[in-house]
XYZ file of C-alpha atoms in Angstrom:
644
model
C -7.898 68.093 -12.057
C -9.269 71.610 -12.304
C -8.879 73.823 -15.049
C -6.426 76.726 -15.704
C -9.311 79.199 -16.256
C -10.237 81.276 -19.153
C -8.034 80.971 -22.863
C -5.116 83.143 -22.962
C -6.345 86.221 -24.819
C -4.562 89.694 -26.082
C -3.818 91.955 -22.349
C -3.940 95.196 -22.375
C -3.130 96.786 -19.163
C -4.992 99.186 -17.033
C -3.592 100.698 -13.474
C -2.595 98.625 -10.809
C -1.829 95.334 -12.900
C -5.476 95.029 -13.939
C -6.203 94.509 -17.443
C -8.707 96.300 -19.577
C -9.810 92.384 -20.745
C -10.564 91.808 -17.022
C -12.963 95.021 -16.393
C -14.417 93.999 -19.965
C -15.357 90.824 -19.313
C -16.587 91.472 -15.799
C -19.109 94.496 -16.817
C -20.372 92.003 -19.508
C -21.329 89.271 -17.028
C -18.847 87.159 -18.774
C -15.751 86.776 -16.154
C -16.367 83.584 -14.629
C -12.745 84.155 -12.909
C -13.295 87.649 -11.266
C -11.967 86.391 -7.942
C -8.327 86.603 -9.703
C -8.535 90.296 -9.849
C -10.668 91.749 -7.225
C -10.765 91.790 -4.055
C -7.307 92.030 -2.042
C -4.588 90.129 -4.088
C -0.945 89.801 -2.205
C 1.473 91.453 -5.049
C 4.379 92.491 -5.862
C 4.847 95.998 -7.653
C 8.190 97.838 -9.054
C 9.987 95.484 -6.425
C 7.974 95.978 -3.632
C 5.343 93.802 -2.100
C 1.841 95.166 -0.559
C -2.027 94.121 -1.985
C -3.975 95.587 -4.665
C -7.265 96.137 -3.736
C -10.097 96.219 -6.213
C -13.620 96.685 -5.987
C -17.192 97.612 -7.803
C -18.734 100.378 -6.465
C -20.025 102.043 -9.793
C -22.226 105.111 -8.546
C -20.013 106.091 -5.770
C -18.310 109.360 -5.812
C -15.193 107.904 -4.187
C -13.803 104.937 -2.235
C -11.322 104.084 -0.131
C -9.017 101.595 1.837
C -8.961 101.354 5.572
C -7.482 99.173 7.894
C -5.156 98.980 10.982
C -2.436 99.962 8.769
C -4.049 103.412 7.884
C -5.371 103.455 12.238
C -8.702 103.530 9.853
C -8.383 106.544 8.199
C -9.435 106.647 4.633
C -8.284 110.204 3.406
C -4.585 108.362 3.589
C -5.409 105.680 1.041
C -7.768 106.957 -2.121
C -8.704 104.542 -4.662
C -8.263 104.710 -8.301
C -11.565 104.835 -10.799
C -11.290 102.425 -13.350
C -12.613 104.691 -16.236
C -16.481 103.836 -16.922
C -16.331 100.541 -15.416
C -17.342 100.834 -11.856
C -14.133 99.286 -10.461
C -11.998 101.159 -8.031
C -8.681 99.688 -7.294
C -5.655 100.670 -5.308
C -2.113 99.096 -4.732
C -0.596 99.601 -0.612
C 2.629 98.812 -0.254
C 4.058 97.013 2.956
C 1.196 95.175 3.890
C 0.210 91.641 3.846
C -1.353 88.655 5.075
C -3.621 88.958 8.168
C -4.359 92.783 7.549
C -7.827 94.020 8.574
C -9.659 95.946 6.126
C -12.796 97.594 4.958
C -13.853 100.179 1.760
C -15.343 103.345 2.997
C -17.546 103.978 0.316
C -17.998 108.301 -0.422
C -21.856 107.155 -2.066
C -23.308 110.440 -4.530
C -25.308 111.644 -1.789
C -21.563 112.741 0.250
C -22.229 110.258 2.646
C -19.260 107.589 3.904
C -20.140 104.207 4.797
C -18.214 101.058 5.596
C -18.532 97.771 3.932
C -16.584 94.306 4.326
C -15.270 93.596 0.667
C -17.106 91.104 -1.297
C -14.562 89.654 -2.832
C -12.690 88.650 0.488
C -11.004 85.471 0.741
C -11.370 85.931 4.607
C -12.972 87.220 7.311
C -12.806 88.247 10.859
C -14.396 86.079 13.541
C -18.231 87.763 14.342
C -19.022 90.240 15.942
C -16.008 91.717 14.179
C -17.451 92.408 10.605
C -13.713 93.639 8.619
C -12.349 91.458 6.173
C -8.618 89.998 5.911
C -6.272 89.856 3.830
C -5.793 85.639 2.613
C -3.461 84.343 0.265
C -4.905 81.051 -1.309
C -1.589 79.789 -2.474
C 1.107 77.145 -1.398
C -1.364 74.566 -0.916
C -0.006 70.982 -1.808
C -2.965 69.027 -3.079
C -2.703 64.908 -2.919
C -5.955 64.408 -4.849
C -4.755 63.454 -8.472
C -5.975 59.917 -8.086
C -9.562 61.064 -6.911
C -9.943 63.419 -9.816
C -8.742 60.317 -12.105
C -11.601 58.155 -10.224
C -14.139 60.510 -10.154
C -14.057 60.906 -14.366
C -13.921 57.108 -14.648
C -17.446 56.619 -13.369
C -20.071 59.500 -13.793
C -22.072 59.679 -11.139
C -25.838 58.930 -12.655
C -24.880 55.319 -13.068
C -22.796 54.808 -9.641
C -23.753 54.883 -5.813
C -24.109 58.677 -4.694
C -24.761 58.214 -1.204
C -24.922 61.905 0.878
C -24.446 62.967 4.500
C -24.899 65.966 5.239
C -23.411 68.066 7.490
C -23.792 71.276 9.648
C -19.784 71.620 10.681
C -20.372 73.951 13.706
C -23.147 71.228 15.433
C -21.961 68.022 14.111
C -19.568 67.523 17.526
C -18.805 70.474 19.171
C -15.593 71.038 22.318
C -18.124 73.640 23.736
C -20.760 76.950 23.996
C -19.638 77.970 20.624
C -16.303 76.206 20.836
C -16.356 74.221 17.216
C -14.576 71.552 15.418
C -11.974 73.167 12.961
C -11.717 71.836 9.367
C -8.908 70.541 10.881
C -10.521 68.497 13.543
C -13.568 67.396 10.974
C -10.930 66.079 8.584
C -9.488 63.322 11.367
C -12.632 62.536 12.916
C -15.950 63.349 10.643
C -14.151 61.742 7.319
C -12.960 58.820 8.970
C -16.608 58.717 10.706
C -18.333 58.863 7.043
C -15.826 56.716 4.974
C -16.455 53.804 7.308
C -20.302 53.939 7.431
C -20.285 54.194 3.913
C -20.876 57.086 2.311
C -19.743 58.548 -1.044
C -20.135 62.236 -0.504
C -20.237 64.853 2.417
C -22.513 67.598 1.718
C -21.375 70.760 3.710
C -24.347 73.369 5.173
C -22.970 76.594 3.832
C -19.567 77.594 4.848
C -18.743 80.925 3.496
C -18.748 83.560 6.115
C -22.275 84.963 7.495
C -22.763 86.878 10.734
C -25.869 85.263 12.321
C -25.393 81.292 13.478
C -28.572 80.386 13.536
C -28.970 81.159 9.771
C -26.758 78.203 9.602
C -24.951 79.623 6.677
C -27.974 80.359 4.333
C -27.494 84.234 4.835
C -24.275 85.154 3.626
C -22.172 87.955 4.074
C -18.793 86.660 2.518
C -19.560 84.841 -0.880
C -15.189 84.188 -1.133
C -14.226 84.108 2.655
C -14.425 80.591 4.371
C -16.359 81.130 7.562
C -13.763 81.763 10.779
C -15.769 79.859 13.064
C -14.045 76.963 11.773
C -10.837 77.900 10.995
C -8.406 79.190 7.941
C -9.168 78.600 4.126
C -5.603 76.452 4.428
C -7.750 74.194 6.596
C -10.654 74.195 4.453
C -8.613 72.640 1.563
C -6.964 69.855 3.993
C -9.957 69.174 4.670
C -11.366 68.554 1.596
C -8.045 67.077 0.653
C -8.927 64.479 3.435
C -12.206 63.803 2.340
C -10.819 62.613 -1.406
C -7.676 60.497 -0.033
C -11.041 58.395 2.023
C -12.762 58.061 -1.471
C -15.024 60.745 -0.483
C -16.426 63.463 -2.575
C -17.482 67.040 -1.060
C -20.838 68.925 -1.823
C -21.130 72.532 -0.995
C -24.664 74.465 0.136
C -24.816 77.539 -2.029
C -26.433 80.116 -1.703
C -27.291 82.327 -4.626
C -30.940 83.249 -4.317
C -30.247 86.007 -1.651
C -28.004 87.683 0.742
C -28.441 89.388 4.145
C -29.450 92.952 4.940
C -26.451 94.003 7.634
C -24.491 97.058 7.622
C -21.519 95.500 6.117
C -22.676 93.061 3.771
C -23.847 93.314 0.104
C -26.779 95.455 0.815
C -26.642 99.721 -0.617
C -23.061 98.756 -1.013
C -21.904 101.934 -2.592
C -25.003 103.695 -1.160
C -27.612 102.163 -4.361
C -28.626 98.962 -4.660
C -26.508 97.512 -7.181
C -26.431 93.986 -6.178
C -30.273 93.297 -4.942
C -31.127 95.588 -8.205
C -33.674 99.220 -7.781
C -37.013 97.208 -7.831
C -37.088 96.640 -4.200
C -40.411 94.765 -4.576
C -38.607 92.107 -6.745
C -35.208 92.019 -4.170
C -37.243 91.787 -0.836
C -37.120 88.482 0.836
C -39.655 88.727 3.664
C -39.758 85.317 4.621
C -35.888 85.713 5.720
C -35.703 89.099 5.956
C -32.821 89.167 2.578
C -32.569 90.449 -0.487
C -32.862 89.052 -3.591
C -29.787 89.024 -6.336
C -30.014 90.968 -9.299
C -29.866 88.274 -11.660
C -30.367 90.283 -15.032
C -27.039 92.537 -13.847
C -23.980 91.575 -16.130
C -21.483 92.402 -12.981
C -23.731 90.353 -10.224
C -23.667 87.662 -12.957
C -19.802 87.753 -12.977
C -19.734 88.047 -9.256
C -21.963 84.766 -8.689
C -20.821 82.660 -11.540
C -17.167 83.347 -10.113
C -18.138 82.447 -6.625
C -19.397 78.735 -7.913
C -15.968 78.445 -9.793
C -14.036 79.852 -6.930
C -14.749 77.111 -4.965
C -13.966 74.323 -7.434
C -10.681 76.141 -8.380
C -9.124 77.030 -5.071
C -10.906 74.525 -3.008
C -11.718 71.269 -5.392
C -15.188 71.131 -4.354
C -17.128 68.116 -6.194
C -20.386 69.638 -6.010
C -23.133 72.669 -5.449
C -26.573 72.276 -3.903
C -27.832 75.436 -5.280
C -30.748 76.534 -2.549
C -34.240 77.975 -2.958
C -34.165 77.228 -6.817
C -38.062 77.413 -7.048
C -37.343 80.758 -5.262
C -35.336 82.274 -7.429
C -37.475 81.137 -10.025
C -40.770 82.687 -9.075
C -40.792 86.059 -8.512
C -43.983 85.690 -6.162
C -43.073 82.517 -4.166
C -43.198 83.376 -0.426
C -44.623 86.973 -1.303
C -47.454 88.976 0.095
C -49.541 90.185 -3.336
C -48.642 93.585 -2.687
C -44.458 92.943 -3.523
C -45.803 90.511 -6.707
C -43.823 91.909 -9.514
C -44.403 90.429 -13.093
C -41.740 89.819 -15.760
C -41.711 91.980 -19.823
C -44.316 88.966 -20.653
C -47.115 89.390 -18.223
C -46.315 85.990 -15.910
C -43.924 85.702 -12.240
C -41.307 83.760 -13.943
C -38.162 85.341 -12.997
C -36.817 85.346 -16.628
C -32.865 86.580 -15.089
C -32.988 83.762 -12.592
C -33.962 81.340 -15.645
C -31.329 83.101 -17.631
C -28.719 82.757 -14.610
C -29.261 79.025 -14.111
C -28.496 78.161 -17.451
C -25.529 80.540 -17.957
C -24.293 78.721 -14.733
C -24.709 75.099 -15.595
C -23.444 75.519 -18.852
C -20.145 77.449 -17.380
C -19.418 74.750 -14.227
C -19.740 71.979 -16.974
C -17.783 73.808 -19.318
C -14.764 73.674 -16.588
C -15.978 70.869 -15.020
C -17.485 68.477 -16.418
C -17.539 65.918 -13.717
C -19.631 68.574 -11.273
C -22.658 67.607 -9.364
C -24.813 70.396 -9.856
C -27.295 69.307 -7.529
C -31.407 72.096 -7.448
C -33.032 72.196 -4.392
C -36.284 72.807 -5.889
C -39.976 72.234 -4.839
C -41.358 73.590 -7.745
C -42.993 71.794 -10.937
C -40.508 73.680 -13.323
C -39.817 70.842 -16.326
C -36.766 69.500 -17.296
C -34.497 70.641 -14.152
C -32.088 68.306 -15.082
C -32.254 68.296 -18.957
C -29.203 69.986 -20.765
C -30.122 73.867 -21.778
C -29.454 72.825 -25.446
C -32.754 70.787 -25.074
C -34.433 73.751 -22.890
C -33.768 71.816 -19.804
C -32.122 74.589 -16.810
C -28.981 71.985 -17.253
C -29.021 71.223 -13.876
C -27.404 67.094 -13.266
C -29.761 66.471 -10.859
C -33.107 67.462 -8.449
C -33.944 66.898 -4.995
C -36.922 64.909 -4.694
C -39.065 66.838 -2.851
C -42.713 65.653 -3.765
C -41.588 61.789 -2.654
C -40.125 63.247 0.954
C -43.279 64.941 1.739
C -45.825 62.090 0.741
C -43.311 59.529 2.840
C -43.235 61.765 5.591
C -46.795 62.053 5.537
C -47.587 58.388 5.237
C -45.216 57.307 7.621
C -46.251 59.425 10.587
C -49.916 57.996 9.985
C -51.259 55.439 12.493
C -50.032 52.068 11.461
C -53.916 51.230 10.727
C -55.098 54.316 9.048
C -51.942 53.988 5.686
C -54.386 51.619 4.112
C -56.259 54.603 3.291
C -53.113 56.312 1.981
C -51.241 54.243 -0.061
C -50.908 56.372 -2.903
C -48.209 57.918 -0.710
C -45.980 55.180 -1.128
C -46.514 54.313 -4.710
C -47.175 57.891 -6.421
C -43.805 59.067 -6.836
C -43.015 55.985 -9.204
C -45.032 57.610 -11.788
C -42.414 60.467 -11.977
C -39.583 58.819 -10.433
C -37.628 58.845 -14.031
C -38.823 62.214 -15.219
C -35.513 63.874 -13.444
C -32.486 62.922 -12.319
C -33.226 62.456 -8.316
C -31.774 62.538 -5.282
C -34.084 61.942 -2.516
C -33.453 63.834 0.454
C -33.995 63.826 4.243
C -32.472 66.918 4.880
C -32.010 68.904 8.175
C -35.313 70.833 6.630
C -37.610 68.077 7.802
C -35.555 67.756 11.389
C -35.585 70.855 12.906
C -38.803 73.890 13.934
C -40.887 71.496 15.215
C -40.558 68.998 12.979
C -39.331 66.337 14.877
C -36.695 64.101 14.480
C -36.964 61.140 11.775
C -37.177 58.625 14.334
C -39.925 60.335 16.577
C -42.119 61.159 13.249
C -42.866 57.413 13.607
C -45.924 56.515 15.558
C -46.338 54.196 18.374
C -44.737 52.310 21.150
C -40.712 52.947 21.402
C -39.845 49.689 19.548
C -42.189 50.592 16.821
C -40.402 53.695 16.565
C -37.326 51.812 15.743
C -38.480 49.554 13.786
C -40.604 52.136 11.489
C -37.305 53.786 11.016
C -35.624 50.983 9.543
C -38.361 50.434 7.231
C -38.500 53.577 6.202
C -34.978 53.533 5.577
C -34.543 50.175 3.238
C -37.685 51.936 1.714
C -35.740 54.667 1.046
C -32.786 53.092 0.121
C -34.332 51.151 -2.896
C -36.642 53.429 -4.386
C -34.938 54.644 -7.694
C -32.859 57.970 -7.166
C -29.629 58.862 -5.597
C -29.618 59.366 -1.633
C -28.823 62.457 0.920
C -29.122 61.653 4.854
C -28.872 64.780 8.114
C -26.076 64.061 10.419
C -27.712 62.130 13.135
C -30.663 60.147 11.358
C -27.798 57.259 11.208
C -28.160 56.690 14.526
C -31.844 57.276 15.100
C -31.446 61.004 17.104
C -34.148 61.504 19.091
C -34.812 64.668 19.427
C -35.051 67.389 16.408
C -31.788 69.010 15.334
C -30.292 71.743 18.131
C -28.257 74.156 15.638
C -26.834 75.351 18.899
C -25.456 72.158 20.350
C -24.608 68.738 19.103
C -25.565 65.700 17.899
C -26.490 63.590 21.146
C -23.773 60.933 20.375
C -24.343 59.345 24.067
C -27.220 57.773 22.503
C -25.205 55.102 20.901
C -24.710 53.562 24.696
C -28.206 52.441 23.833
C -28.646 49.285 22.356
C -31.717 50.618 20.030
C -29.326 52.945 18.785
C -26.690 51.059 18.180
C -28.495 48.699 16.298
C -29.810 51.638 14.055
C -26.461 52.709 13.320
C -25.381 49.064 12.298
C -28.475 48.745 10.426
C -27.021 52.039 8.706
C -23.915 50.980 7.816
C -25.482 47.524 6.583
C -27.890 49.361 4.310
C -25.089 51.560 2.934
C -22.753 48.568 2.104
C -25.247 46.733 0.360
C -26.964 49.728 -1.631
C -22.738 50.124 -2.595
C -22.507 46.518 -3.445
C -25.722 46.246 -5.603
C -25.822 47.743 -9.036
C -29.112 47.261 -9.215
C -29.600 50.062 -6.665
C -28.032 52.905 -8.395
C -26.538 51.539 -12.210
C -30.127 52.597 -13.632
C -32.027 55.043 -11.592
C -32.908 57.030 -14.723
C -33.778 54.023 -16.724
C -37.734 53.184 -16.142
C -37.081 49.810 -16.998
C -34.408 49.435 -13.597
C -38.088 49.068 -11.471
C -41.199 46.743 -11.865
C -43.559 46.583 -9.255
C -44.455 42.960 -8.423
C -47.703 44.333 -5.939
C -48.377 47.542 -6.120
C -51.985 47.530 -5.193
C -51.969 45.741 -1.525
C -53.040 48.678 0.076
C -55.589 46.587 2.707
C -52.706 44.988 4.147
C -50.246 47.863 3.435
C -47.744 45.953 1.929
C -45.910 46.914 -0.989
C -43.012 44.834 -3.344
C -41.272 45.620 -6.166
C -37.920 44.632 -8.393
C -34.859 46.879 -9.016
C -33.139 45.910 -11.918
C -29.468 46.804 -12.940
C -27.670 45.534 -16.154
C -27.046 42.152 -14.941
C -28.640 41.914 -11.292
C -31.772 42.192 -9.654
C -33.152 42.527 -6.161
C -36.022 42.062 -4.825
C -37.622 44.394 -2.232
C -41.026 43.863 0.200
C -41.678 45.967 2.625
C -44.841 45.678 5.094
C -45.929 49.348 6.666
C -48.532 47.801 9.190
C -48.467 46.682 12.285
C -49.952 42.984 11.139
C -47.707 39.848 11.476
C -48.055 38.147 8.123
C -46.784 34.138 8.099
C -47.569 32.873 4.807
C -46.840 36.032 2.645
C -46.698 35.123 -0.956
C -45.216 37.215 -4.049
C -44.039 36.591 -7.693
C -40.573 36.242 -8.958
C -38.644 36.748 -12.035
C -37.002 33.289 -11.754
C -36.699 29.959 -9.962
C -33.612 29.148 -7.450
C -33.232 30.381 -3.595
C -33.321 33.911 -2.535
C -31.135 35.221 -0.111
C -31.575 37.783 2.422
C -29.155 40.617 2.485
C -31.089 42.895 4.532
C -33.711 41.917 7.313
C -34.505 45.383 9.351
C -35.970 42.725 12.018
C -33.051 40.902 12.837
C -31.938 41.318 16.710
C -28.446 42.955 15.695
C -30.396 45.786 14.433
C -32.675 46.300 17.380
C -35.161 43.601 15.812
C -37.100 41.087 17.614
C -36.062 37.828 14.983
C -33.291 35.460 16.906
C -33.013 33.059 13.820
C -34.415 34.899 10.335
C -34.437 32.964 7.621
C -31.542 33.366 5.509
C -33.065 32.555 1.669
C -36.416 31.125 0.237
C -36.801 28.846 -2.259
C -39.094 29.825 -4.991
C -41.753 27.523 -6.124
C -43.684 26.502 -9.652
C -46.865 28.229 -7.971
C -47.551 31.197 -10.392
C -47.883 34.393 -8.497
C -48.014 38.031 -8.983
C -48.001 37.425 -13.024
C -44.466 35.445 -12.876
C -44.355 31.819 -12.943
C -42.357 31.344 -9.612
C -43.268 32.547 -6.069
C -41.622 32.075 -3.069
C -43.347 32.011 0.696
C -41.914 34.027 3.181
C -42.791 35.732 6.652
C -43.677 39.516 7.255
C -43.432 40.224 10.933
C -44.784 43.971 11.499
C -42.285 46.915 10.000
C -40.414 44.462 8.181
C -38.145 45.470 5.408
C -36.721 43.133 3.664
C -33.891 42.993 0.230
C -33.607 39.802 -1.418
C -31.183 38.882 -4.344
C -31.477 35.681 -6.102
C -28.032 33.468 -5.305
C -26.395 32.492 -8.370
C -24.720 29.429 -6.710
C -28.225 27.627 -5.975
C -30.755 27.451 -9.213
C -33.596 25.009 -9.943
């Protein structure tokens, strides 16, 4: 269950029911609980209730509070300086939940402007930039028995099998109308929990102003986004998620924030969260700016935020974006904004800093976390504890294995004999980090094309390529993440400002894909072999590695005491006598044929197991004869019932 927070230490008070501790800890970069204390807090004071505001503004020469129960006006509601610590803070009696508010910010220069408060639990619907007033209490969770299962089995040697989600284009009622958390809990977790899945990773829900950033520029770090409802509905809906058996992955976003009026940006007229280098904060690819990760308070603020969202909303899991990002301080940079750190280099030695600091602290309070980089760079030991020099991540999205299968697979069927390093490559660093290997809405979306039209040829082909690609997928060692809509076989790339075209599944081709889905799912959840080891070099052998001429690859997964055995042929070549090597004599049986007619295959009667024989193959002293028809997968596990 989550953690009470910090231990109890000696309070000292300071105005308005803060404590001297608090603004301590919080200037040091050391409050990893700051939401408790700033931001708007429903109180009660002398008898009376109202909200205590509280906010860092440290070079402004005064703030204030505004909302509709001032009409606006700031000269009625001054706040109080906090001494030297940058924190102004106010209490107003008589108000309460559902009040609109805003700091006008006095900055040195005499100049007033408006921001929305950072530490808001809520937010008014866009355009409307002013934040609300949220309580976060009376919520009755129902999740003690998924907090119980979740620390009996850690999740590098289980199934972690990830869809992931954009909430506001998953199923929509209309032009902007979306789903509430609400509506997602009784009809996306129901959706996931029977196709298999053991995790739902959310795009970024915190609020932002701009849809099509799909989250990924933030204005509202604390306040759940308004387009899909309250932060009550939020927590039923993860609530839902755990009472399936489903855990729930959040996109976060702490590499950068965006530029508008209201937001983080010259909050109290300086830059004091993007930092006075504005060559090291600009973003120009997306137009942000970058955090000021060697700034004790941003430190707090972002450290908080990640713990914030375990704490009030049980989230299982971060996918911390643009890691290699916030790592390099020229990635994505024109030379003339490169900026160099004290040693000479452009590794952003804060960001390195701020990674660590942050693993350690989520484990610290949670030690059952998924603390999952999205990271394209070559920075070692991603997912090696800090105490070994490692950035103490849990685990790495695979991104050098998605772009070489991406690659191979949109080749002409007859030209991947030329490239079959693509296939077989990543197995020489499959076990140097903890994996998951993603097809992500990046690859879906600008252009990209959908999964299913990436693959070449005829319509069938298409089909049939996909399911390949998939049991390929499926088996290769590392933990799995799948866009919304690739379980069907969409068609066309991902429209942020629709839906997913769910009429497709009146098709029979896409039917079959999403049966072939759910098939793939329950037997990658009923195998160890897929998931028990995926760290372990020893869970994989190749059996042929080296058929590139007839583009056929096989290999063994391996689990503590099961096996499977996976070929897969990427041409377009019918192959009737295919021969490999295996570990042991007795029948194999087919769990998964991608070919079979259920799926959208063309095979009416496949066989069902294959008998090995004392013809030495492959280096083993068994083989067994089967037949490849063209953009076959196929999973075999030896049946214990039927031995010679």
């Amino acid at each position: 269950m989550p953690t009470t927070g910090v231990r109890p230490r000696v309070v000292r008070t300071a105005p308005n029911g803060l404590t001297k501790e608090q603004l301590y800890l919080f200037n040091e970069g050391s409050s990893y609980h700051s939401y408790r204390f700033m931001g708007a807090h429903l109180i009660k004071r002398r008898g009376t209730g109202g909200v205590r505001f509280a906010v860092w503004a440290p070079n402004a020469a005064e703030v204030r509070v505004i909302g509709d129960f001032n009409r606006w006006d700031g000269r009625k509601h001054v706040m109080e300086r906090m001494g030297t610590t940058g924190v102004f803070s106010l209490f107003v009696p008589k108000i309460g939940e559902g009040e609109l508010y805003k700091y006008e910010i006095v900055s040195a220069d005499g100049s007033a402007i408006r921001k929305a408060d950072p530490y808001a639990f809520y937010a008014e619907r866009r355009p409307g930039t002013a934040s609300v007033v949220a309580g976060l209490g009376g919520y009755k969770w129902n999740d003690a028995a998924w907090y119980e299962s979740k620390r009996k089995k850690p999740a590098y040697s289980n199934p972690l099998l990830i869809y992931e989600v954009h909430p506001g284009s998953w199923k929509i009622k209309g032009k902007e109308m979306f789903l509430t958390f609400e509506e997602l809990a009784e009809q996306l977790v129901p959706y996931a929990a029977e196709l298999g899945y053991t995790h739902i990773e959310l795009m970024p829900v915190a609020e932002h102003p701009l849809d099509q950033s799909w989250g990924y520029q933030i204005t509202g770090f604390y306040s759940v986004t308004s387009r899909y409802g309250s932060p009550k509905q939020l927590m039923g809906f993860v609530d839902e998620c755990h009472r399936h058996g489903i855990g729930v992955i959040l996109d976060w976003v702490p590499g950068h924030f965006c530029k508008d009026d209201h937001g983080l940006r010259l909050f109290d007229g300086s830059p004091i969260f993007e930092g006075a280098d504005s060559k090291r904060a600009e973003k120009p690819l997306w137009g942000t700016l970058a955090f000021d990760f060697g700034r004790s308070e941003v430190v707090s603020f972002l450290i908080s935020n990640a713990i914030y969202w375990m704490d009030v909303y049980h989230i299982d899991g971060l996918r911390v974006d643009a890691v290699a990002s916030m790592i390099n301080l020229h990635m994505d940079k024109p030379p003339e904004l490169f900026t160099y750190n004290a040693l000479g280099g452009h590794d952003n030695l804060d960001a390195l800093r701020f990674l660590k600091k942050l693993n350690e602290t989520v484990f610290h309070y949670y030690p059952d976390t998924l603390m999952l980089a999205e990271d394209s760079s070559a920075w070692p030991a991603v997912t090696s504890p800090t105490y070994l020099g490692g950035l103490g991540f849990n685990f790495k999205w695979n991104m050098g294995w998605m772009n070489d299968i991406l690659r191979y697979m949109a080749l002409d069927p007859p030209e991947r004999a030329h490239y079959h390093h693509l296939i077989t490559f990543s197995l020489l660093y499959a076990f140097s980090e903890n994996y998951v290997l993603p097809l992500s809405h990046d690859e879906v979306v600008h252009g990209k094309r959908s999964l299913l039209n990436k693959m070449p040829g005829s319509y069938e082909e298409k089909f049939a390529q996909l399911r390949l690609f998939y049991g390929y997928w499926m088996t290769h060692p590392g933990k799995k993440l799948l866009f919304m809509g690739g379980e069907f076989g969409q068609f066309d790339e991902w429209k942020d400002g629709g839906m997913l075209d769910w009429m497709l599944l009146d098709y029979d081709m896409h039917g079959g894909m999403l049966r072939y889905v759910k098939s793939l799912n329950r037997a990658y959840a009923d195998l160890p072999s897929l998931w028990e080891r995926d760290s372990d070099p020893h869970s994989f052998q190749w059996i042929d590695v080296h058929n590139a001429e007839q583009s056929v690859i096989s290999f063994i997964r391996r689990g503590f005491l099961d096996y499977t055995v996976i070929i897969a042929n990427f041409s377009g070549n019918d192959y009737r006598d295919y021969r490999i090597g295996v570990p042991e004599p007795g029948t194999y049986r087919s769990v998964i044929n991608s070919n079979d007619i259920p799926y959208g295959g063309t095979e009416a009667q496949p066989q069902l197991g294959y008998r090995s024989e004392s013809d030495a193959w492959h280096g083993h002293d068994q083989s067994i004869s089967l037949r490849l028809p063209p953009f076959t997968f196929l999973l075999l596990t030896l049946d214990p019932g039927d031995t010679h």
